[in-house]
PDB file of C-alpha atoms in Angstrom:
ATOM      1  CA  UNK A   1      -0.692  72.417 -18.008  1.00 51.00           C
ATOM      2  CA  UNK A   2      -2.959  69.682 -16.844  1.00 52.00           C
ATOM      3  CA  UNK A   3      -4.233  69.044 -20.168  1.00 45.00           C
ATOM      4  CA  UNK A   4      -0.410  68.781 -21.531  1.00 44.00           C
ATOM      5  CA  UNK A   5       0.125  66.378 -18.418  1.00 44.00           C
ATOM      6  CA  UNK A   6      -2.950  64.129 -19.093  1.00 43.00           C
ATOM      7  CA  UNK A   7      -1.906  63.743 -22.567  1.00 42.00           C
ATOM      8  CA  UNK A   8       1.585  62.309 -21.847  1.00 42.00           C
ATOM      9  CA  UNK A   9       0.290  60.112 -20.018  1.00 42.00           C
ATOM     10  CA  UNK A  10      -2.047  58.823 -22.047  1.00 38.00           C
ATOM     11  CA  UNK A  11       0.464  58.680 -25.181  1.00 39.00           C
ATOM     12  CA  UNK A  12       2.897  56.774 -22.455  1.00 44.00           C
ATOM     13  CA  UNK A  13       0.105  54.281 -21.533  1.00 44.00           C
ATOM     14  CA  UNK A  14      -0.919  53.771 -25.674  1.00 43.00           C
ATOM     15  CA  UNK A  15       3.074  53.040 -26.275  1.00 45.00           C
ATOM     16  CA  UNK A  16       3.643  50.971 -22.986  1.00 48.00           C
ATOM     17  CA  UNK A  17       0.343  48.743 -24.048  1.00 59.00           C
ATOM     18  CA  UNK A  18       1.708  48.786 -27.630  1.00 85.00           C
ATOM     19  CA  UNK A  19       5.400  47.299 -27.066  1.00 92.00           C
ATOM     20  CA  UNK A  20       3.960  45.016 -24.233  1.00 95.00           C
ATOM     21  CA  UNK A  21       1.796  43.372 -27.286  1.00 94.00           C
ATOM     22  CA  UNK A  22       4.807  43.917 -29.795  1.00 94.00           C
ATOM     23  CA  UNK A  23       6.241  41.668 -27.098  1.00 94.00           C
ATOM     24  CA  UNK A  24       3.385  39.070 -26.969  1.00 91.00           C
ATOM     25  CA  UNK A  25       3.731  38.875 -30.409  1.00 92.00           C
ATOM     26  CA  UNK A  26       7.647  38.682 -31.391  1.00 94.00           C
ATOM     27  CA  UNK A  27       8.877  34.993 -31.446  1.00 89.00           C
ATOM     28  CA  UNK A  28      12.322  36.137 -30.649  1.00 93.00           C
ATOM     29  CA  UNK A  29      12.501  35.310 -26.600  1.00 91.00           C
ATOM     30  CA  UNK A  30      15.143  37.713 -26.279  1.00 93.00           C
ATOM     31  CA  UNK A  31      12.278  40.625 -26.387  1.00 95.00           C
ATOM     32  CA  UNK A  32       9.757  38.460 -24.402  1.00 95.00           C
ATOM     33  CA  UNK A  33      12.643  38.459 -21.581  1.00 96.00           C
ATOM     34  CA  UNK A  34      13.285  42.126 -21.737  1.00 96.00           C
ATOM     35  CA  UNK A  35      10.116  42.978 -21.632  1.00 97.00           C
ATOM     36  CA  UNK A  36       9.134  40.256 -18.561  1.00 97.00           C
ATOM     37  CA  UNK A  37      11.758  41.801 -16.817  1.00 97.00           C
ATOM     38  CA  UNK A  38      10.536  45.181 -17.527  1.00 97.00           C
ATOM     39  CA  UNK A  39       6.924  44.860 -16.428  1.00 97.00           C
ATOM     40  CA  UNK A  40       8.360  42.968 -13.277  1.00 98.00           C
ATOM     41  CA  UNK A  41      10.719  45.810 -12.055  1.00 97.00           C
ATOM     42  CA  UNK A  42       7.110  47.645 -12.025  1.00 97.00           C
ATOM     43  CA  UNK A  43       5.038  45.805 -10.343  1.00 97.00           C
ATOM     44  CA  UNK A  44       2.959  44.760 -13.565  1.00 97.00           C
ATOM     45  CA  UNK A  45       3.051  40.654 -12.513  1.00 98.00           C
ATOM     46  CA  UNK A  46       0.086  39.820 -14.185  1.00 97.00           C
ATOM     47  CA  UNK A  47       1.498  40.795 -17.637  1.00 97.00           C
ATOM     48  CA  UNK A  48       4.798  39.776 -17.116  1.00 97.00           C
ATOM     49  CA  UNK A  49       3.682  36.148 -15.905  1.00 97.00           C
ATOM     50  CA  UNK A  50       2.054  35.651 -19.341  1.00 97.00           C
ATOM     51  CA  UNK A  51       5.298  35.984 -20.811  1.00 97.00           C
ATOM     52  CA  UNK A  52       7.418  34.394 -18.361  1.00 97.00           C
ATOM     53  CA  UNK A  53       4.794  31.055 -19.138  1.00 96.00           C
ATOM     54  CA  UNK A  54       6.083  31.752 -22.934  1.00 95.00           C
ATOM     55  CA  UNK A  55       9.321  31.850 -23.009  1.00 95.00           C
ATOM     56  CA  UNK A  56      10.446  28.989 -19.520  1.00 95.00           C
ATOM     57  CA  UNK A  57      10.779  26.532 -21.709  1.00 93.00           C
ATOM     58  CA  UNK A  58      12.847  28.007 -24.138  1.00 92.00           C
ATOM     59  CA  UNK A  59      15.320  29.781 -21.094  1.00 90.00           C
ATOM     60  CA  UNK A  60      16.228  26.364 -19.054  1.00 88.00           C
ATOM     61  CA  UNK A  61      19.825  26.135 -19.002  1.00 87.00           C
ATOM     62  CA  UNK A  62      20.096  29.378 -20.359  1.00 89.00           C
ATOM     63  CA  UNK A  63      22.384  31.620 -17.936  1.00 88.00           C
ATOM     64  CA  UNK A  64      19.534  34.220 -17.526  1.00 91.00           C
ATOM     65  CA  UNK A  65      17.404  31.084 -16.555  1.00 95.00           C
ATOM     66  CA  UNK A  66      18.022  31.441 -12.783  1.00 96.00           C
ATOM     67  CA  UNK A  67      16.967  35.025 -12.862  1.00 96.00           C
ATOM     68  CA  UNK A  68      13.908  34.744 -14.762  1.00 97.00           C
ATOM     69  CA  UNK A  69      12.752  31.107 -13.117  1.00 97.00           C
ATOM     70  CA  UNK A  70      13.063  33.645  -9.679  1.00 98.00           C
ATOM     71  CA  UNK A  71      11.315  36.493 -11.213  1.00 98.00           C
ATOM     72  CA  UNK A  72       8.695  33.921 -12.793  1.00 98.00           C
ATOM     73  CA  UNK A  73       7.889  32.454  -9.207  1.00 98.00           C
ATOM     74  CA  UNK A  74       7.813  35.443  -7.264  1.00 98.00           C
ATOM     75  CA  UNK A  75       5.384  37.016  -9.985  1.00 98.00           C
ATOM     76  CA  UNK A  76       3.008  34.361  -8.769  1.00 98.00           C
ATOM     77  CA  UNK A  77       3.619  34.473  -5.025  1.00 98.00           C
ATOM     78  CA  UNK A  78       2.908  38.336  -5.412  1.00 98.00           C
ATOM     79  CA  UNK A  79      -0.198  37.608  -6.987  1.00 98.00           C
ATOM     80  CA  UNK A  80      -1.507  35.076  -4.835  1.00 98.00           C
ATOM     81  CA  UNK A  81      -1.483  31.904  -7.079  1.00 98.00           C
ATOM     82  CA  UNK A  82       0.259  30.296  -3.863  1.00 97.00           C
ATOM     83  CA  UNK A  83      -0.033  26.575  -5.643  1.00 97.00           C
ATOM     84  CA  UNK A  84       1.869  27.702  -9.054  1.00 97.00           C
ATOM     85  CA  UNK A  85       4.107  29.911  -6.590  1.00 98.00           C
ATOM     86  CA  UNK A  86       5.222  26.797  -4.606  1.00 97.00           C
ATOM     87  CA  UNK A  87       6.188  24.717  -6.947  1.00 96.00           C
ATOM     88  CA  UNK A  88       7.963  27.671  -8.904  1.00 97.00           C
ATOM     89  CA  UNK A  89       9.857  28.059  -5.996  1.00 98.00           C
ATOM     90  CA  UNK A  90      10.586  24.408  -4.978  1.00 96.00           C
ATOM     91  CA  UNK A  91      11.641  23.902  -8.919  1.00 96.00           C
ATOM     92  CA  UNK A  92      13.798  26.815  -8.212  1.00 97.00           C
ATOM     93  CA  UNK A  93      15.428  25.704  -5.288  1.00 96.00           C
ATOM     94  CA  UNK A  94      16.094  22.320  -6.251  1.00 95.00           C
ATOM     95  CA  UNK A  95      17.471  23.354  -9.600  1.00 95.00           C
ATOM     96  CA  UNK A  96      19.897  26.261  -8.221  1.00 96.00           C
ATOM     97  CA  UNK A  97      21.035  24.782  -5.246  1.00 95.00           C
ATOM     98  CA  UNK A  98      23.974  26.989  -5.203  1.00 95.00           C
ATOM     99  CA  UNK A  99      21.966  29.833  -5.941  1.00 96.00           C
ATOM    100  CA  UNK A 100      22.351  33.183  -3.534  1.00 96.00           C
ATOM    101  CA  UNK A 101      18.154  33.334  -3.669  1.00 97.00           C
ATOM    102  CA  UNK A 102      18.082  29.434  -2.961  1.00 97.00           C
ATOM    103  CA  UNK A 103      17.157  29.915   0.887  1.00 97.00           C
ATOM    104  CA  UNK A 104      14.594  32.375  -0.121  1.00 98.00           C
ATOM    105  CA  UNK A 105      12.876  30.429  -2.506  1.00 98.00           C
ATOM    106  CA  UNK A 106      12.912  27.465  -0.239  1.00 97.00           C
ATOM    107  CA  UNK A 107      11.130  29.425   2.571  1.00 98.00           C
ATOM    108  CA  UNK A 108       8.910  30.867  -0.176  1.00 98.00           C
ATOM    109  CA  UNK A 109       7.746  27.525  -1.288  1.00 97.00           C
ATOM    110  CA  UNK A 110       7.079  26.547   1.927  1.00 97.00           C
ATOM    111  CA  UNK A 111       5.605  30.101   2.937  1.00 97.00           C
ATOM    112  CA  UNK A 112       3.018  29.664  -0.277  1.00 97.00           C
ATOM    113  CA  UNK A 113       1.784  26.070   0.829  1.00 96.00           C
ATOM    114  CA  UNK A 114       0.914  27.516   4.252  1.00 96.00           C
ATOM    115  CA  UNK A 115      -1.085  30.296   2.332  1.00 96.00           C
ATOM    116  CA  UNK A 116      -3.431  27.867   0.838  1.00 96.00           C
ATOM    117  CA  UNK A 117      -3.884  26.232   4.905  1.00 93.00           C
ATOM    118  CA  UNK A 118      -7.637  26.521   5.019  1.00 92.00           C
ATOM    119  CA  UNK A 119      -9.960  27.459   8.032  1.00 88.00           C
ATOM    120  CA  UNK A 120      -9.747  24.573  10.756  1.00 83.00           C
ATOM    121  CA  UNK A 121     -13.213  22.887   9.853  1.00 84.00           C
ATOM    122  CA  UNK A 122     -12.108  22.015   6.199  1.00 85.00           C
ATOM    123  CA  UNK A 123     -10.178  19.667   5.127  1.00 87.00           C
ATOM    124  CA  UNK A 124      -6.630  19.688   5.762  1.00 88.00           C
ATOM    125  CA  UNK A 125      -4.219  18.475   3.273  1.00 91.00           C
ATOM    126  CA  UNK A 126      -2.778  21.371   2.690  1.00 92.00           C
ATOM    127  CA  UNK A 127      -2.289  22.406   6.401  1.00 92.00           C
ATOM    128  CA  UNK A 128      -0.367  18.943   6.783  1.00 92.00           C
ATOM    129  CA  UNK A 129       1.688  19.776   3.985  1.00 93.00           C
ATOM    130  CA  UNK A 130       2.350  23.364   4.614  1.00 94.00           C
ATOM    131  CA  UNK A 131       3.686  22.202   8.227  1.00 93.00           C
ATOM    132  CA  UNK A 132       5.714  19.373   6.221  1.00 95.00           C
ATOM    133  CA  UNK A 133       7.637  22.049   4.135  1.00 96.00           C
ATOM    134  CA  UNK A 134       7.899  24.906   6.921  1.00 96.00           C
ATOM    135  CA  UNK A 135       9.669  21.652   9.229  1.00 95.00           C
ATOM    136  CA  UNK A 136      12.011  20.979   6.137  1.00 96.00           C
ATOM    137  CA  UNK A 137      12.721  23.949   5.691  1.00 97.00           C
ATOM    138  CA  UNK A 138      14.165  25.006   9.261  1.00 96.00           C
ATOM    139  CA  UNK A 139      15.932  21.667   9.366  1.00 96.00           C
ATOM    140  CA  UNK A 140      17.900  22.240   6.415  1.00 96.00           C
ATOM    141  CA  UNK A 141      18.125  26.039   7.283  1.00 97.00           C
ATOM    142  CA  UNK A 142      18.509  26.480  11.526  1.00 96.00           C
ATOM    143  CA  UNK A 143      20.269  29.176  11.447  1.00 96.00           C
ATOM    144  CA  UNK A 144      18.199  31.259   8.713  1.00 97.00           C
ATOM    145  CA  UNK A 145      16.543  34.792   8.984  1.00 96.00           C
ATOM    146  CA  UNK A 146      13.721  33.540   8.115  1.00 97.00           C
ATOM    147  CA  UNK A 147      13.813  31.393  10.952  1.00 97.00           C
ATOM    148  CA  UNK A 148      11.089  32.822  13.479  1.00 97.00           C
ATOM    149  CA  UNK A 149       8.719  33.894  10.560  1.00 97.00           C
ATOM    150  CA  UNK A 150       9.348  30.097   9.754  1.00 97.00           C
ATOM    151  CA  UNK A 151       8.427  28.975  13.310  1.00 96.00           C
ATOM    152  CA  UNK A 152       5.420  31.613  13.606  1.00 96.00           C
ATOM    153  CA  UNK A 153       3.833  29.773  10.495  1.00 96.00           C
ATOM    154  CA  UNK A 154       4.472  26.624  11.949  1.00 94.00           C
ATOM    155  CA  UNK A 155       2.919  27.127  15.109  1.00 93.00           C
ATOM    156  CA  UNK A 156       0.198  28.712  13.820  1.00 94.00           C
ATOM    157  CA  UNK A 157      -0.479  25.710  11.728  1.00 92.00           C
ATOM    158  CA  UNK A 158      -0.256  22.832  13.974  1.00 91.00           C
ATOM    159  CA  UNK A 159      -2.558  25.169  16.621  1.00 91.00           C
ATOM    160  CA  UNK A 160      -4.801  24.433  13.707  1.00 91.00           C
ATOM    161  CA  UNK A 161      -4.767  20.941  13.550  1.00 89.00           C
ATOM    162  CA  UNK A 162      -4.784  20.503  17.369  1.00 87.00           C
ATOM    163  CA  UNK A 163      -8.185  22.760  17.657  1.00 87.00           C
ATOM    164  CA  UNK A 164      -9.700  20.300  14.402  1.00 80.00           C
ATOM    165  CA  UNK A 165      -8.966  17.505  16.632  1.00 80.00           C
ATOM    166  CA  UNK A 166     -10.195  18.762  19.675  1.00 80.00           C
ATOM    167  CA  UNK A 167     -13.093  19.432  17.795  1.00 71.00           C
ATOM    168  CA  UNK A 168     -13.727  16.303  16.028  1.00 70.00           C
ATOM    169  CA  UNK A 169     -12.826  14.973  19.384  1.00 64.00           C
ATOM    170  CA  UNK A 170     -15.842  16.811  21.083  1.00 56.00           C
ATOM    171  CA  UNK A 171     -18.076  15.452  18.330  1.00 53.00           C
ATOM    172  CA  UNK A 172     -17.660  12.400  18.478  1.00 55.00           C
ATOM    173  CA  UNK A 173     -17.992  12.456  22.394  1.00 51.00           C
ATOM    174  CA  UNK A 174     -21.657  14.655  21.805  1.00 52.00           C
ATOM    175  CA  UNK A 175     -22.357  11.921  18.983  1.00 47.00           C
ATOM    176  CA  UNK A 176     -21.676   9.202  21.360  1.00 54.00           C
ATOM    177  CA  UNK A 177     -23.964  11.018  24.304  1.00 47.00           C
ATOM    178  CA  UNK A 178     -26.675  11.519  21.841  1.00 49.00           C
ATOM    179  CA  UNK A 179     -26.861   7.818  20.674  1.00 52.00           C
ATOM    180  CA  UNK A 180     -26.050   6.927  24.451  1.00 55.00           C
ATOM    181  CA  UNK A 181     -29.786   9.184  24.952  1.00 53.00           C
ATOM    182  CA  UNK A 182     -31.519   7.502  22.023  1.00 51.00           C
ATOM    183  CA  UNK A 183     -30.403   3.819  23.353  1.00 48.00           C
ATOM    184  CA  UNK A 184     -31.541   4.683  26.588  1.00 49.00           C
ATOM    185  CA  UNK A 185     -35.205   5.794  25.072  1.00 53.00           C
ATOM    186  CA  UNK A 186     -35.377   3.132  22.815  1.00 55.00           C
ATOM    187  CA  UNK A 187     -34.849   0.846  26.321  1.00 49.00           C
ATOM    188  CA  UNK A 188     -37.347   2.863  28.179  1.00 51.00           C
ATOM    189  CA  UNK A 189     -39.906   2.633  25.685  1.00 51.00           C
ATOM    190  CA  UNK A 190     -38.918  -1.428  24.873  1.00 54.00           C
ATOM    191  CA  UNK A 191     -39.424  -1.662  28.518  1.00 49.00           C
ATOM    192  CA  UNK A 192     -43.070   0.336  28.522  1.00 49.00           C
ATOM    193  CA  UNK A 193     -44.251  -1.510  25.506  1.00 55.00           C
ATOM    194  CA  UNK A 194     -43.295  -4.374  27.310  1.00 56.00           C
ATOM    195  CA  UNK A 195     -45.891  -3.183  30.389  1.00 49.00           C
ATOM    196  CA  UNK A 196     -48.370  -2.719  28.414  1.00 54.00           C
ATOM    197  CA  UNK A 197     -48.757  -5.796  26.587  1.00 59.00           C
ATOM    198  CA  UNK A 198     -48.408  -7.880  29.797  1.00 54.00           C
ATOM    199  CA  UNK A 199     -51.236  -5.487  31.221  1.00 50.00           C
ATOM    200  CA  UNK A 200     -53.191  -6.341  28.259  1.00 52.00           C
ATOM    201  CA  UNK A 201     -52.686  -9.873  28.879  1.00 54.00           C
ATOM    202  CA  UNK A 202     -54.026  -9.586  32.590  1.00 46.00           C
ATOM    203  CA  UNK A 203     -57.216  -7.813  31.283  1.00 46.00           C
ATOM    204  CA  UNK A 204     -58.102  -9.989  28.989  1.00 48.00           C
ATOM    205  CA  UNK A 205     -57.277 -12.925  30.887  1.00 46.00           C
ATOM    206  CA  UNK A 206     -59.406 -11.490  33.624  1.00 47.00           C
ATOM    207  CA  UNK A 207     -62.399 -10.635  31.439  1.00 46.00           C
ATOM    208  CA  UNK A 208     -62.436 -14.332  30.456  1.00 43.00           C
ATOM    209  CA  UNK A 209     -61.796 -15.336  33.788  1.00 43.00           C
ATOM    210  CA  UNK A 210     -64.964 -13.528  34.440  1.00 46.00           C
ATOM    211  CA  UNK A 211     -66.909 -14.438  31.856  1.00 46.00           C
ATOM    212  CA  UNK A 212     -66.482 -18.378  32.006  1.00 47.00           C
ATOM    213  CA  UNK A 213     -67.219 -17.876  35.863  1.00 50.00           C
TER     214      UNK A 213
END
């Protein structure tokens, strides 16, 4: 029974794998969509963005476009390609403002540019941006459910910024001690050298002193 088992499976992966690259290779778009929409449903995202890049041109202003354009950019959200996913989503947003998925995808787009916020001693451009987006987005959408996810973010974000000023702040304080140390040894030693020579001058003024005596 196992062995009966193993072997549908197997002859179900084979013809999966064979109409996926059936699909690949068809130049009608029709197919690619289908089978986009297919491997989406299932979680596949990595196949089905390969076709989704195929076929966008050929689907704007098509009246499956909106539901492929949304598929397309949540394929790469899922997948963590948080760059491509944001601007999928921003493209989507401004091109079906009317759209029932519109506040999603706006919050989406906003939620991938906060994904790509690095650790607080980097750079960060994208942290400003992210918080420039998340800010957008609950202007134009106070009274959204994604609200205090939206907020969260956003907190969480400018936290960021605050504790890479602090600390650029307490750098440039220690940077300002150190060089406040060095000037002060530099002084001290000015000041010794200093000393010195006019102790060297009293010597040898007093050996010659001495000397013409």
């Amino acid at each position: 029974m196992n062995k009966i088992l193993s072997l549908l499976l197997v002859v179900v992966f084979f013809y999966s794998c064979s109409d996926y690259q059936k699909a690949l290779k068809s130049e009608d778009v029709s197919v690619k969509f289908e089978m986009a929409t297919k491997l989406y449903d299932e979680g596949k995202y990595v196949k089905a963005i390969r076709l989704f890049e195929e076929i966008a041109p050929a689907y704007r202003g098509k009246p499956q476009a909106e539901k492929m354009f949304y598929m397309f950019s949540q394929s790469y959200y899922k997948t963590h390609q948080y760059y491509l996913a944001g601007y999928q989503f921003e493209s989507f947003a401004s091109s079906y403002p009317k759209s029932e998925k519109v506040e999603e995808a706006a919050f989406l787009g906003a939620k991938s540019y906060s994904k790509l916020s690095p650790v607080y001693s980097l750079d960060q451009t994208d942290t400003t941006k992210a918080i420039n987006k998340l800010q957008e987005f609950i202007d134009v959408y106070p009274n959204s459910a994604y609200l205090a996810e939206a907020n969260a973010d956003l907190k969480k974000l400018t936290d960021k910024i605050e504790k890479k000023v602090l600390k650029m702040q307490s750098n440039t304080t220690r940077f300002r001690i150190i060089n406040r140390h060095w000037l002060l040894w530099i002084i001290s030693f000015q000041i010794i050298q200093e000393l010195f020579t006019r102790k060297k001058r009293y010597i040898t003024n007093s050996i010659l002193l001495i000397n013409w005596q």
